[in-house]
Amino acid sequence: EPEVTQTPSHQVTQMGQEVILRCVPISNHLYFYWYRQILGQKVEFLVSFYNNEISEKSEIFDDQFSVERPDGSNFTLKIRSTKLEDSAMYFCASSETYTGELFFGEGSRLTVL
Amino acid sequence: RKEVEQDPGPFNVPEGATVAFNCTYSNSASQSFFWYRQDCRKEPKLLMSVYSSGNEDGRFTAQLNRASQYISLLIRDSKLSDSATYLCVVNALEGGSYIPTFGRGTSLIVHP
């Protein structure tokens, strides 16, 4: 069964460092998303991506965040200068249609020290 | 951003019990609805989509009430393995795009 894959599964970084989280969505999916979940809190929308551009972003997705799809398969989330409060689980998801179900990767746990 | 509200629980029920969760949403321009299940420190996984006509999958039944803007999930004959957090997801039009928005989840604990 096709699946969304994410790397790394866990990353520990120092405050102020740049982090890149990688995702390989399901190959025939067209809509891509990043969500984050701080421990014990809800799953929060960060950004959606379609047709090689951002279609929507939340207020959390400020200038320290960026996304790109560099090679037609990977979908990356970059956090430029990490803060302590960026510590969370980051989930990538993809969908075949704009209102269809989301398929999630297993997540990348980011710990900022 | 429009809200999706769920009672966080926990709902603590014995095996074999029937339990129901509700979820309300505020954006009337909502297009599609889902229930996801999330186990501790794992990714959300689709449990079922929710249709206006209601739908059933084994012990699970989902209903949508567009007029009152809520969806529900009924679990019959609860199993220990049903213990998890159940997430309501509403796909609503915001800023020109459909955004799947999550509720904070309802925790279910099924005990022997």
PDB file of C-alpha atoms in Angstrom:
ATOM      1  CA  GLU A   1       0.000   0.000   0.000  1.00  0.00           C
ATOM      2  CA  PRO A   2       1.454   3.410  -0.937  1.00  0.00           C
ATOM      3  CA  GLU A   3       2.450   5.534   2.000  1.00  0.00           C
ATOM      4  CA  VAL A   4       3.831   8.924   2.945  1.00  0.00           C
ATOM      5  CA  THR A   5       7.360   8.735   4.292  1.00  0.00           C
ATOM      6  CA  GLN A   6       9.093  11.297   6.479  1.00  0.00           C
ATOM      7  CA  THR A   7      12.685  11.790   7.557  1.00  0.00           C
ATOM      8  CA  PRO A   8      14.191  12.183  10.045  1.00  0.00           C
ATOM      9  CA  SER A   9      11.979  10.472  12.604  1.00  0.00           C
ATOM     10  CA  HIS A  10      13.603  12.506  15.372  1.00  0.00           C
ATOM     11  CA  GLN A  11      15.886  15.509  15.260  1.00  0.00           C
ATOM     12  CA  VAL A  12      17.495  17.312  18.156  1.00  0.00           C
ATOM     13  CA  THR A  13      18.862  20.770  17.425  1.00  0.00           C
ATOM     14  CA  GLN A  14      20.163  23.829  19.197  1.00  0.00           C
ATOM     15  CA  MET A  15      18.086  26.989  19.309  1.00  0.00           C
ATOM     16  CA  GLY A  16      18.866  29.218  16.343  1.00  0.00           C
ATOM     17  CA  GLN A  17      19.884  26.371  14.033  1.00  0.00           C
ATOM     18  CA  GLU A  18      18.214  25.604  10.725  1.00  0.00           C
ATOM     19  CA  VAL A  19      16.281  22.382  10.312  1.00  0.00           C
ATOM     20  CA  ILE A  20      14.956  20.695   7.175  1.00  0.00           C
ATOM     21  CA  LEU A  21      12.255  18.069   7.472  1.00  0.00           C
ATOM     22  CA  ARG A  22      11.657  15.871   4.467  1.00  0.00           C
ATOM     23  CA  CYS A  23       8.591  14.123   3.159  1.00  0.00           C
ATOM     24  CA  VAL A  24       7.852  11.911   0.177  1.00  0.00           C
ATOM     25  CA  PRO A  25       4.114  12.096  -0.517  1.00  0.00           C
ATOM     26  CA  ILE A  26       2.153   9.372  -2.260  1.00  0.00           C
ATOM     27  CA  SER A  27       3.152   9.552  -5.909  1.00  0.00           C
ATOM     28  CA  ASN A  28      -0.187  10.307  -7.580  1.00  0.00           C
ATOM     29  CA  HIS A  29      -1.301  12.812  -4.934  1.00  0.00           C
ATOM     30  CA  LEU A  30      -1.480  16.479  -5.839  1.00  0.00           C
ATOM     31  CA  TYR A  31      -2.121  18.240  -2.536  1.00  0.00           C
ATOM     32  CA  PHE A  32       0.466  18.392   0.210  1.00  0.00           C
ATOM     33  CA  TYR A  33       0.307  19.624   3.770  1.00  0.00           C
ATOM     34  CA  TRP A  34       2.426  20.201   6.816  1.00  0.00           C
ATOM     35  CA  TYR A  35       0.879  20.045  10.277  1.00  0.00           C
ATOM     36  CA  ARG A  36       2.457  20.260  13.679  1.00  0.00           C
ATOM     37  CA  GLN A  37       1.401  18.863  17.036  1.00  0.00           C
ATOM     38  CA  ILE A  38       2.933  20.139  20.236  1.00  0.00           C
ATOM     39  CA  LEU A  39       2.906  17.417  22.890  1.00  0.00           C
ATOM     40  CA  GLY A  40      -0.548  17.116  24.419  1.00  0.00           C
ATOM     41  CA  GLN A  41      -2.099  19.640  22.054  1.00  0.00           C
ATOM     42  CA  LYS A  42      -4.135  19.570  18.878  1.00  0.00           C
ATOM     43  CA  VAL A  43      -2.945  18.925  15.342  1.00  0.00           C
ATOM     44  CA  GLU A  44      -2.400  22.406  13.857  1.00  0.00           C
ATOM     45  CA  PHE A  45      -2.362  23.312  10.177  1.00  0.00           C
ATOM     46  CA  LEU A  46       0.817  25.005   8.955  1.00  0.00           C
ATOM     47  CA  VAL A  47       0.698  25.119   5.165  1.00  0.00           C
ATOM     48  CA  SER A  48      -0.830  23.572   2.088  1.00  0.00           C
ATOM     49  CA  PHE A  49       0.892  23.211  -1.274  1.00  0.00           C
ATOM     50  CA  TYR A  50      -0.513  22.582  -4.718  1.00  0.00           C
ATOM     51  CA  ASN A  51       0.824  22.969  -8.236  1.00  0.00           C
ATOM     52  CA  ASN A  52       4.280  23.897  -6.948  1.00  0.00           C
ATOM     53  CA  GLU A  53       3.150  26.767  -4.819  1.00  0.00           C
ATOM     54  CA  ILE A  54       1.712  27.502  -1.407  1.00  0.00           C
ATOM     55  CA  SER A  55      -2.080  27.553  -1.570  1.00  0.00           C
ATOM     56  CA  GLU A  56      -2.726  28.491   2.049  1.00  0.00           C
ATOM     57  CA  LYS A  57      -0.734  29.083   5.221  1.00  0.00           C
ATOM     58  CA  SER A  58      -1.645  29.633   8.844  1.00  0.00           C
ATOM     59  CA  GLU A  59      -0.577  32.410  11.168  1.00  0.00           C
ATOM     60  CA  ILE A  60       1.962  29.975  12.651  1.00  0.00           C
ATOM     61  CA  PHE A  61       3.724  29.748   9.277  1.00  0.00           C
ATOM     62  CA  ASP A  62       5.724  32.956   9.574  1.00  0.00           C
ATOM     63  CA  ASP A  63       8.934  34.045   7.847  1.00  0.00           C
ATOM     64  CA  GLN A  64      11.071  31.453   9.624  1.00  0.00           C
ATOM     65  CA  PHE A  65       9.227  28.677   7.776  1.00  0.00           C
ATOM     66  CA  SER A  66       9.431  27.750   4.110  1.00  0.00           C
ATOM     67  CA  VAL A  67       8.392  24.811   1.958  1.00  0.00           C
ATOM     68  CA  GLU A  68       9.490  23.571  -1.399  1.00  0.00           C
ATOM     69  CA  ARG A  69       9.203  20.622  -3.708  1.00  0.00           C
ATOM     70  CA  PRO A  70      12.685  20.592  -5.196  1.00  0.00           C
ATOM     71  CA  ASP A  71      12.587  17.492  -7.373  1.00  0.00           C
ATOM     72  CA  GLY A  72       8.987  16.447  -7.970  1.00  0.00           C
ATOM     73  CA  SER A  73       8.998  13.821  -5.228  1.00  0.00           C
ATOM     74  CA  ASN A  74      10.340  15.342  -2.014  1.00  0.00           C
ATOM     75  CA  PHE A  75       8.352  17.958  -0.118  1.00  0.00           C
ATOM     76  CA  THR A  76      10.422  19.778   2.476  1.00  0.00           C
ATOM     77  CA  LEU A  77       9.728  22.036   5.430  1.00  0.00           C
ATOM     78  CA  LYS A  78      12.569  24.336   6.445  1.00  0.00           C
ATOM     79  CA  ILE A  79      12.680  26.121   9.767  1.00  0.00           C
ATOM     80  CA  ARG A  80      15.331  28.810   9.478  1.00  0.00           C
ATOM     81  CA  SER A  81      16.167  29.746  13.050  1.00  0.00           C
ATOM     82  CA  THR A  82      14.592  27.341  15.477  1.00  0.00           C
ATOM     83  CA  LYS A  83      13.078  28.455  18.767  1.00  0.00           C
ATOM     84  CA  LEU A  84      12.323  26.410  21.853  1.00  0.00           C
ATOM     85  CA  GLU A  85       8.612  26.619  21.065  1.00  0.00           C
ATOM     86  CA  ASP A  86       9.165  24.932  17.696  1.00  0.00           C
ATOM     87  CA  SER A  87       9.620  21.645  19.562  1.00  0.00           C
ATOM     88  CA  ALA A  88       6.782  19.476  18.285  1.00  0.00           C
ATOM     89  CA  MET A  89       5.862  16.577  16.053  1.00  0.00           C
ATOM     90  CA  TYR A  90       5.680  17.676  12.436  1.00  0.00           C
ATOM     91  CA  PHE A  91       3.387  15.658  10.193  1.00  0.00           C
ATOM     92  CA  CYS A  92       3.403  15.683   6.422  1.00  0.00           C
ATOM     93  CA  ALA A  93       0.205  14.650   4.642  1.00  0.00           C
ATOM     94  CA  SER A  94      -0.925  14.275   1.074  1.00  0.00           C
ATOM     95  CA  SER A  95      -4.262  13.977  -0.630  1.00  0.00           C
ATOM     96  CA  GLU A  96      -5.452  12.995  -4.069  1.00  0.00           C
ATOM     97  CA  THR A  97      -8.144  15.680  -4.234  1.00  0.00           C
ATOM     98  CA  TYR A  98      -8.678  19.048  -2.583  1.00  0.00           C
ATOM     99  CA  THR A  99     -11.386  17.704  -0.270  1.00  0.00           C
ATOM    100  CA  GLY A 100     -10.247  14.116   0.023  1.00  0.00           C
ATOM    101  CA  GLU A 101      -8.852  12.218   2.945  1.00  0.00           C
ATOM    102  CA  LEU A 102      -5.375  12.977   4.170  1.00  0.00           C
ATOM    103  CA  PHE A 103      -2.695  10.326   4.316  1.00  0.00           C
ATOM    104  CA  PHE A 104      -0.115  11.076   6.972  1.00  0.00           C
ATOM    105  CA  GLY A 105       3.513  10.198   7.373  1.00  0.00           C
ATOM    106  CA  GLU A 106       4.718   8.884  10.714  1.00  0.00           C
ATOM    107  CA  GLY A 107       5.954  12.321  11.678  1.00  0.00           C
ATOM    108  CA  SER A 108       9.263  13.983  12.500  1.00  0.00           C
ATOM    109  CA  ARG A 109       9.785  14.793  16.146  1.00  0.00           C
ATOM    110  CA  LEU A 110      11.765  18.016  16.541  1.00  0.00           C
ATOM    111  CA  THR A 111      13.378  18.838  19.853  1.00  0.00           C
ATOM    112  CA  VAL A 112      14.938  22.290  20.194  1.00  0.00           C
ATOM    113  CA  LEU A 113      17.342  22.751  23.099  1.00  0.00           C
TER     114      LEU A 113
ATOM    115  CA  ARG B   1      -9.471  30.366  11.350  1.00  0.00           C
ATOM    116  CA  LYS B   2     -12.869  28.780  11.833  1.00  0.00           C
ATOM    117  CA  GLU B   3     -13.091  26.334  14.712  1.00  0.00           C
ATOM    118  CA  VAL B   4     -13.753  22.624  15.126  1.00  0.00           C
ATOM    119  CA  GLU B   5     -14.799  21.772  18.675  1.00  0.00           C
ATOM    120  CA  GLN B   6     -14.692  18.461  20.489  1.00  0.00           C
ATOM    121  CA  ASP B   7     -15.155  17.407  24.099  1.00  0.00           C
ATOM    122  CA  PRO B   8     -11.626  16.295  25.094  1.00  0.00           C
ATOM    123  CA  GLY B   9     -12.937  13.650  27.532  1.00  0.00           C
ATOM    124  CA  PRO B  10     -11.588  11.261  28.580  1.00  0.00           C
ATOM    125  CA  PHE B  11     -14.473   8.922  28.064  1.00  0.00           C
ATOM    126  CA  ASN B  12     -13.811   5.957  30.313  1.00  0.00           C
ATOM    127  CA  VAL B  13     -16.009   2.983  29.368  1.00  0.00           C
ATOM    128  CA  PRO B  14     -16.076  -0.781  29.993  1.00  0.00           C
ATOM    129  CA  GLU B  15     -15.564  -3.282  27.211  1.00  0.00           C
ATOM    130  CA  GLY B  16     -18.757  -3.865  25.305  1.00  0.00           C
ATOM    131  CA  ALA B  17     -20.165  -0.423  25.965  1.00  0.00           C
ATOM    132  CA  THR B  18     -21.551   1.909  23.339  1.00  0.00           C
ATOM    133  CA  VAL B  19     -20.005   5.368  23.262  1.00  0.00           C
ATOM    134  CA  ALA B  20     -20.759   8.434  21.162  1.00  0.00           C
ATOM    135  CA  PHE B  21     -18.692  11.503  20.352  1.00  0.00           C
ATOM    136  CA  ASN B  22     -19.839  14.771  18.849  1.00  0.00           C
ATOM    137  CA  CYS B  23     -17.967  17.458  17.013  1.00  0.00           C
ATOM    138  CA  THR B  24     -19.218  20.905  16.045  1.00  0.00           C
ATOM    139  CA  TYR B  25     -17.824  23.159  13.338  1.00  0.00           C
ATOM    140  CA  SER B  26     -18.324  26.842  12.746  1.00  0.00           C
ATOM    141  CA  ASN B  27     -17.576  27.236   9.043  1.00  0.00           C
ATOM    142  CA  SER B  28     -20.755  26.722   7.062  1.00  0.00           C
ATOM    143  CA  ALA B  29     -18.668  26.445   3.865  1.00  0.00           C
ATOM    144  CA  SER B  30     -17.411  23.032   4.939  1.00  0.00           C
ATOM    145  CA  GLN B  31     -17.206  20.455   2.213  1.00  0.00           C
ATOM    146  CA  SER B  32     -16.015  17.152   3.619  1.00  0.00           C
ATOM    147  CA  PHE B  33     -15.803  15.551   7.024  1.00  0.00           C
ATOM    148  CA  PHE B  34     -13.767  12.761   8.561  1.00  0.00           C
ATOM    149  CA  TRP B  35     -13.043  10.922  11.758  1.00  0.00           C
ATOM    150  CA  TYR B  36      -9.417  10.025  12.380  1.00  0.00           C
ATOM    151  CA  ARG B  37      -7.925   7.924  15.124  1.00  0.00           C
ATOM    152  CA  GLN B  38      -4.644   8.843  16.785  1.00  0.00           C
ATOM    153  CA  ASP B  39      -2.718   6.549  19.074  1.00  0.00           C
ATOM    154  CA  CYS B  40      -0.243   8.026  21.537  1.00  0.00           C
ATOM    155  CA  ARG B  41       2.680   9.716  19.725  1.00  0.00           C
ATOM    156  CA  LYS B  42       1.582   8.304  16.365  1.00  0.00           C
ATOM    157  CA  GLU B  43       0.212   9.871  13.218  1.00  0.00           C
ATOM    158  CA  PRO B  44      -3.536  10.330  12.679  1.00  0.00           C
ATOM    159  CA  LYS B  45      -5.100   7.531  10.652  1.00  0.00           C
ATOM    160  CA  LEU B  46      -8.384   7.718   8.818  1.00  0.00           C
ATOM    161  CA  LEU B  47     -11.193   5.916  10.599  1.00  0.00           C
ATOM    162  CA  MET B  48     -13.994   6.897   8.260  1.00  0.00           C
ATOM    163  CA  SER B  49     -15.347   9.613   6.055  1.00  0.00           C
ATOM    164  CA  VAL B  50     -18.679  11.139   7.050  1.00  0.00           C
ATOM    165  CA  TYR B  51     -21.474  11.541   4.539  1.00  0.00           C
ATOM    166  CA  SER B  52     -24.751  13.430   4.736  1.00  0.00           C
ATOM    167  CA  SER B  53     -26.664  10.165   4.497  1.00  0.00           C
ATOM    168  CA  GLY B  54     -24.690   8.699   7.379  1.00  0.00           C
ATOM    169  CA  ASN B  55     -22.402   5.741   7.046  1.00  0.00           C
ATOM    170  CA  GLU B  56     -21.510   2.628   8.940  1.00  0.00           C
ATOM    171  CA  ASP B  57     -18.381   0.514   9.028  1.00  0.00           C
ATOM    172  CA  GLY B  58     -18.719  -2.476  11.283  1.00  0.00           C
ATOM    173  CA  ARG B  59     -19.063  -1.233  14.853  1.00  0.00           C
ATOM    174  CA  PHE B  60     -18.598   2.397  13.829  1.00  0.00           C
ATOM    175  CA  THR B  61     -21.342   4.746  12.638  1.00  0.00           C
ATOM    176  CA  ALA B  62     -20.828   8.340  11.569  1.00  0.00           C
ATOM    177  CA  GLN B  63     -23.495  10.967  11.033  1.00  0.00           C
ATOM    178  CA  LEU B  64     -23.460  14.496   9.637  1.00  0.00           C
ATOM    179  CA  ASN B  65     -25.983  17.188  10.477  1.00  0.00           C
ATOM    180  CA  ARG B  66     -25.308  20.132   8.192  1.00  0.00           C
ATOM    181  CA  ALA B  67     -28.161  22.241   9.543  1.00  0.00           C
ATOM    182  CA  SER B  68     -26.784  22.110  13.090  1.00  0.00           C
ATOM    183  CA  GLN B  69     -23.164  21.890  11.923  1.00  0.00           C
ATOM    184  CA  TYR B  70     -22.092  18.832  13.833  1.00  0.00           C
ATOM    185  CA  ILE B  71     -20.853  15.347  13.138  1.00  0.00           C
ATOM    186  CA  SER B  72     -20.984  12.344  15.383  1.00  0.00           C
ATOM    187  CA  LEU B  73     -19.251   9.019  15.824  1.00  0.00           C
ATOM    188  CA  LEU B  74     -20.866   6.040  17.515  1.00  0.00           C
ATOM    189  CA  ILE B  75     -18.809   3.059  18.599  1.00  0.00           C
ATOM    190  CA  ARG B  76     -20.719  -0.076  19.529  1.00  0.00           C
ATOM    191  CA  ASP B  77     -19.376  -3.051  21.486  1.00  0.00           C
ATOM    192  CA  SER B  78     -16.186  -1.215  22.518  1.00  0.00           C
ATOM    193  CA  LYS B  79     -12.935  -3.183  22.493  1.00  0.00           C
ATOM    194  CA  LEU B  80      -9.800  -2.547  24.512  1.00  0.00           C
ATOM    195  CA  SER B  81      -8.074  -1.779  21.219  1.00  0.00           C
ATOM    196  CA  ASP B  82     -10.473   1.118  20.601  1.00  0.00           C
ATOM    197  CA  SER B  83      -8.633   3.106  23.276  1.00  0.00           C
ATOM    198  CA  ALA B  84      -7.220   6.107  21.418  1.00  0.00           C
ATOM    199  CA  THR B  85      -7.896   9.752  20.650  1.00  0.00           C
ATOM    200  CA  TYR B  86     -10.587  10.361  18.043  1.00  0.00           C
ATOM    201  CA  LEU B  87     -10.058  13.425  15.884  1.00  0.00           C
ATOM    202  CA  CYS B  88     -12.779  15.216  14.007  1.00  0.00           C
ATOM    203  CA  VAL B  89     -11.584  16.791  10.742  1.00  0.00           C
ATOM    204  CA  VAL B  90     -13.546  19.320   8.741  1.00  0.00           C
ATOM    205  CA  ASN B  91     -12.450  20.413   5.286  1.00  0.00           C
ATOM    206  CA  ALA B  92     -13.638  23.991   4.886  1.00  0.00           C
ATOM    207  CA  LEU B  93     -13.103  26.763   2.380  1.00  0.00           C
ATOM    208  CA  GLU B  94     -10.856  29.478   3.763  1.00  0.00           C
ATOM    209  CA  GLY B  95      -8.988  32.104   1.821  1.00  0.00           C
ATOM    210  CA  GLY B  96      -9.754  30.407  -1.480  1.00  0.00           C
ATOM    211  CA  SER B  97      -8.520  26.937  -0.533  1.00  0.00           C
ATOM    212  CA  TYR B  98      -9.955  23.973   1.295  1.00  0.00           C
ATOM    213  CA  ILE B  99      -8.113  23.426   4.552  1.00  0.00           C
ATOM    214  CA  PRO B 100      -8.556  20.254   6.633  1.00  0.00           C
ATOM    215  CA  THR B 101      -8.940  21.540  10.191  1.00  0.00           C
ATOM    216  CA  PHE B 102      -8.639  19.280  13.202  1.00  0.00           C
ATOM    217  CA  GLY B 103     -10.515  19.298  16.457  1.00  0.00           C
ATOM    218  CA  ARG B 104      -8.426  18.779  19.580  1.00  0.00           C
ATOM    219  CA  GLY B 105      -9.654  15.194  19.816  1.00  0.00           C
ATOM    220  CA  THR B 106     -11.686  13.119  22.229  1.00  0.00           C
ATOM    221  CA  SER B 107      -9.828  10.603  24.363  1.00  0.00           C
ATOM    222  CA  LEU B 108     -11.422   7.177  24.772  1.00  0.00           C
ATOM    223  CA  ILE B 109     -10.267   4.672  27.368  1.00  0.00           C
ATOM    224  CA  VAL B 110     -11.853   1.232  27.223  1.00  0.00           C
ATOM    225  CA  HIS B 111     -11.206  -0.838  30.344  1.00  0.00           C
ATOM    226  CA  PRO B 112     -11.780  -4.549  31.041  1.00  0.00           C
TER     227      PRO B 112
END
